[in-house]
CSV table of C-alpha atoms in Angstrom, one decimal:
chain,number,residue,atom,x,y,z
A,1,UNK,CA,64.5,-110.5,-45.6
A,2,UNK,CA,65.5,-106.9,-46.8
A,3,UNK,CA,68.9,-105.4,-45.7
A,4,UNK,CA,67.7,-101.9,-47.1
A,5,UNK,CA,66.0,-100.3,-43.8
A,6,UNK,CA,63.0,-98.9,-45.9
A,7,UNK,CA,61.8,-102.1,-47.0
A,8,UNK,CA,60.0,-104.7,-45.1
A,9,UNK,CA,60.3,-108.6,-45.4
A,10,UNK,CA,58.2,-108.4,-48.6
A,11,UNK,CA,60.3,-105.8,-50.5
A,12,UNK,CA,58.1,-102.8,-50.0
A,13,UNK,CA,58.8,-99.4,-48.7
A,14,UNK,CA,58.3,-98.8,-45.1
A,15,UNK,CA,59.0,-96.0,-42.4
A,16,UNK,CA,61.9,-97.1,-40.4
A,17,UNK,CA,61.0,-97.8,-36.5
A,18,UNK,CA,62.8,-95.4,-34.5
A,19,UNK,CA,61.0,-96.5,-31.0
A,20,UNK,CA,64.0,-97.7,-29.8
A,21,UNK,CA,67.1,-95.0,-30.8
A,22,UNK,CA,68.0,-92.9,-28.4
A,23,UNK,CA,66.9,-89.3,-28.4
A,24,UNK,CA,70.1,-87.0,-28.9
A,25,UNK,CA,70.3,-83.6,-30.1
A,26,UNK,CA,70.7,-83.4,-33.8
A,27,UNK,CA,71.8,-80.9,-36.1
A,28,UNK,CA,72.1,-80.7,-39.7
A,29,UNK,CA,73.5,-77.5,-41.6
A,30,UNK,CA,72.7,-77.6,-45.4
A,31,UNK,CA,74.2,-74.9,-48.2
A,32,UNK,CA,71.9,-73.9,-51.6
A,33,UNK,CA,72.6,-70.7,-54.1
A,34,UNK,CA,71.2,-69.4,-56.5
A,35,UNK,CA,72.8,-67.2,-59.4
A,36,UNK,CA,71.1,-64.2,-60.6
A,37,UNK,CA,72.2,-61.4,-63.3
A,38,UNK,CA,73.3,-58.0,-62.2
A,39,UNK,CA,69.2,-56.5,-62.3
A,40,UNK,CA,67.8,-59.0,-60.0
A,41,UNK,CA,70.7,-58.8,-58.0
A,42,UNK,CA,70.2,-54.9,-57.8
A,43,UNK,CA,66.8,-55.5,-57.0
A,44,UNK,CA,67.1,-57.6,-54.1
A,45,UNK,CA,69.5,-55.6,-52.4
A,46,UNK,CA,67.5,-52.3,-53.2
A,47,UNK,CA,64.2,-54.2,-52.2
A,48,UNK,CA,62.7,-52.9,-55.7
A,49,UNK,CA,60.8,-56.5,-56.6
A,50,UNK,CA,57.4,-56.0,-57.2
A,51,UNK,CA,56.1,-59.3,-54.9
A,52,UNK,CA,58.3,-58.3,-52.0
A,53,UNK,CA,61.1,-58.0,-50.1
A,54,UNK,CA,62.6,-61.5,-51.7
A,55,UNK,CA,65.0,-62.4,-48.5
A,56,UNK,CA,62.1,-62.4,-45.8
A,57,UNK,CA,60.0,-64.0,-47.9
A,58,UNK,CA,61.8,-66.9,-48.8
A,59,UNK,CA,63.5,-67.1,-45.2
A,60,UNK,CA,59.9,-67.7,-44.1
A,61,UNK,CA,59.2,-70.0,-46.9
A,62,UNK,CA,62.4,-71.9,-45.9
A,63,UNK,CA,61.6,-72.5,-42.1
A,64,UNK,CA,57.9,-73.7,-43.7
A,65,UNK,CA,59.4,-76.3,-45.6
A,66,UNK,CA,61.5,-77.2,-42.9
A,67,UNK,CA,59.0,-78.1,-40.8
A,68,UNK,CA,56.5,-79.3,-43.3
A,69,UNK,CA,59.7,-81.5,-44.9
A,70,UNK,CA,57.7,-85.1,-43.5
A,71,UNK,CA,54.4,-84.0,-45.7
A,72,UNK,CA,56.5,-84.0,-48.7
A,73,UNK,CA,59.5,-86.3,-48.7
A,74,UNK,CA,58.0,-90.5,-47.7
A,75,UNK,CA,59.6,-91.7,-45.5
A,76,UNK,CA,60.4,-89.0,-43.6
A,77,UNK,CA,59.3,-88.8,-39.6
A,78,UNK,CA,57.8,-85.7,-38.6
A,79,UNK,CA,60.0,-84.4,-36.1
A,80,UNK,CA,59.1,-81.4,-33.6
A,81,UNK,CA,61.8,-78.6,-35.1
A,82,UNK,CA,63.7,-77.2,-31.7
A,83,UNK,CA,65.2,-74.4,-34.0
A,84,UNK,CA,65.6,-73.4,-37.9
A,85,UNK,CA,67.7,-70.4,-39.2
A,86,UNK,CA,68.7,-69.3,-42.4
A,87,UNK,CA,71.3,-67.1,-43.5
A,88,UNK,CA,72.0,-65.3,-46.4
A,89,UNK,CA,75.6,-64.5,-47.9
A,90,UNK,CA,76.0,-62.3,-51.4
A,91,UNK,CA,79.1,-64.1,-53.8
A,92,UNK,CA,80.2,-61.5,-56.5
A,93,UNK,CA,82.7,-62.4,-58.8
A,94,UNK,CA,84.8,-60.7,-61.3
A,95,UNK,CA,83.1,-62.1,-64.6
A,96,UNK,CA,80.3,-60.4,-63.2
A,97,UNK,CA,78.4,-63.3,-61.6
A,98,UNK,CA,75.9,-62.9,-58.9
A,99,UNK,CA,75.4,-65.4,-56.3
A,100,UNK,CA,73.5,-66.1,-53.1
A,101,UNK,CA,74.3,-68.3,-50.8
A,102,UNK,CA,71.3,-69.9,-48.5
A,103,UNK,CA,72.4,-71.8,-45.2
A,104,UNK,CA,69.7,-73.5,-43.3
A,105,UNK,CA,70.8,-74.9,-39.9
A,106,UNK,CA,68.0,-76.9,-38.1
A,107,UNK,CA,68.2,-78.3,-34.7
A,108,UNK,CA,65.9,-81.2,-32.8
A,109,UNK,CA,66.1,-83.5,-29.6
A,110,UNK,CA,65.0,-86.8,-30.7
A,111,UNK,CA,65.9,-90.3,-32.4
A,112,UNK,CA,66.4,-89.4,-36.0
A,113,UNK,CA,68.3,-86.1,-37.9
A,114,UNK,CA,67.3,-83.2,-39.4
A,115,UNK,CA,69.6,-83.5,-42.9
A,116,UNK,CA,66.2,-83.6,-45.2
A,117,UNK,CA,64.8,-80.8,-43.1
A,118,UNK,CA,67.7,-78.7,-43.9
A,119,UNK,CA,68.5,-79.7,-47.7
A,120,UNK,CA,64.2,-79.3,-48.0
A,121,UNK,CA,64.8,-75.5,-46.5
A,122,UNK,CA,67.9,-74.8,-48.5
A,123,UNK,CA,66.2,-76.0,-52.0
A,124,UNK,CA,62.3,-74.4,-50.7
A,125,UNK,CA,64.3,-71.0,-50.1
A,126,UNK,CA,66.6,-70.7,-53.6
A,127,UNK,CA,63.0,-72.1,-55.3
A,128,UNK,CA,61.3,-69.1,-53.5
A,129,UNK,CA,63.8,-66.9,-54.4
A,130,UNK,CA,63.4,-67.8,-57.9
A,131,UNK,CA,59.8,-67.7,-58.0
A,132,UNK,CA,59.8,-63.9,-56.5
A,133,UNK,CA,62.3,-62.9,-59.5
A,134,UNK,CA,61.2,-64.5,-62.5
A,135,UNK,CA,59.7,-62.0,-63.6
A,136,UNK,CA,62.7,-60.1,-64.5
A,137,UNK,CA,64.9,-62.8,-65.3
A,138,UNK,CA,63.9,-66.7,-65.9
A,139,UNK,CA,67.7,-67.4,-66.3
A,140,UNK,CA,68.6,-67.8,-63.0
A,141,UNK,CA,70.7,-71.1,-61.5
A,142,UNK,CA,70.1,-72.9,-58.6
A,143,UNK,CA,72.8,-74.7,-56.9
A,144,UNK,CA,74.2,-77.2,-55.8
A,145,UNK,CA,72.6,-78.0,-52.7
A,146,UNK,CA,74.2,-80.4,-50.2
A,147,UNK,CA,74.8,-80.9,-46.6
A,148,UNK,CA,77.4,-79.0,-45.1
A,149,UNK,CA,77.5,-80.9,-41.9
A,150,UNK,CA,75.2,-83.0,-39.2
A,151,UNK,CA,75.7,-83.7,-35.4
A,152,UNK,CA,74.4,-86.0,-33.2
A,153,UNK,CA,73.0,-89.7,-33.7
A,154,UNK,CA,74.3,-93.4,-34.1
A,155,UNK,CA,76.0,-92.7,-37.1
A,156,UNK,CA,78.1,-90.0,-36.0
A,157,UNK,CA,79.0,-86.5,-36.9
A,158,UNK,CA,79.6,-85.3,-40.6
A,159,UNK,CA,81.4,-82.0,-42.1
A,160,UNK,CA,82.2,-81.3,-45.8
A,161,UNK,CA,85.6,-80.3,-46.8
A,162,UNK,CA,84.6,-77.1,-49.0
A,163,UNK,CA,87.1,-76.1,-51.7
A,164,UNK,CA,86.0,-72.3,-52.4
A,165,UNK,CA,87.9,-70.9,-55.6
């Protein structure tokens, strides 16, 4: 007998049963970035790329993912999404670095979180992102990604301490 929960009694990967978990609201916040030189940061914020306007487009593409997370990721449960959001947030340091900063906040009522629905939405957004701008630049950096914080379920609530310098 297995004590990981994605195995069964013969070793091989299963879906977890989540018939009998209670349903609660969940929500899972998840952070992304992606670093981009002076030009494509000009371009965004000027809506000059040729494919687009890059944060509407990948906002879209990130509340997709979200809810297409279980077609992707195994052993994932599709879950019926209550709410997704994404927000975007432009870092500029001094040395002349560029960043955007993608939060994806996902919500549900039911037995099992939302933290790969928000980390899939986070990476499918920066990945979009990049895809709209590599024309101009293949250089650009994405992350980290990670899981700012989750509410709700057996397990408790979560929150990451962030050190920004």
């Amino acid at each position: 007998m297995s004590s990981f929960t994605h195995f069964n009694d013969q070793g091989r990967a299963k879906m977890v049963d989540i018939v009998d978990k209670n349903e609660t609201v969940r929500i899972a916040i998840a952070k992304s970035s992606i670093e981009v030189n002076k030009a494509i940061y000009d371009k965004i914020t000027n809506n000059e790329i040729k494919k687009g306007d890059v944060l509407a487009v990948a906002q879209v593409a990130a509340i997709m993912a979200a809810k297409k997370t279980a077609d992707i990721i195994p052993m994932c449960h599709p879950l019926a999404l209550k709410g997704v959001d994404v927000s975007f947030e432009w870092i500029i340091k001094e040395t002349d670095e560029y960043h955007l900063e993608i939060t994806t906040e996902v919500k549900t009522k039911g037995s099992t979180g939302v933290e790969m629905e928000a980390l899939t939405a986070a990476s499918v957004c920066a990945l979009t992102i990049y895809d709209m701008c590599k024309a101009v630049d293949k250089g650009m950096v994405i992350g980290p990604t990670y899981l700012l914080e989750k509410t709700g379920g057996k397990n408790g609530d979560f929150k990451r301490e962030i050190n920004r310098k």
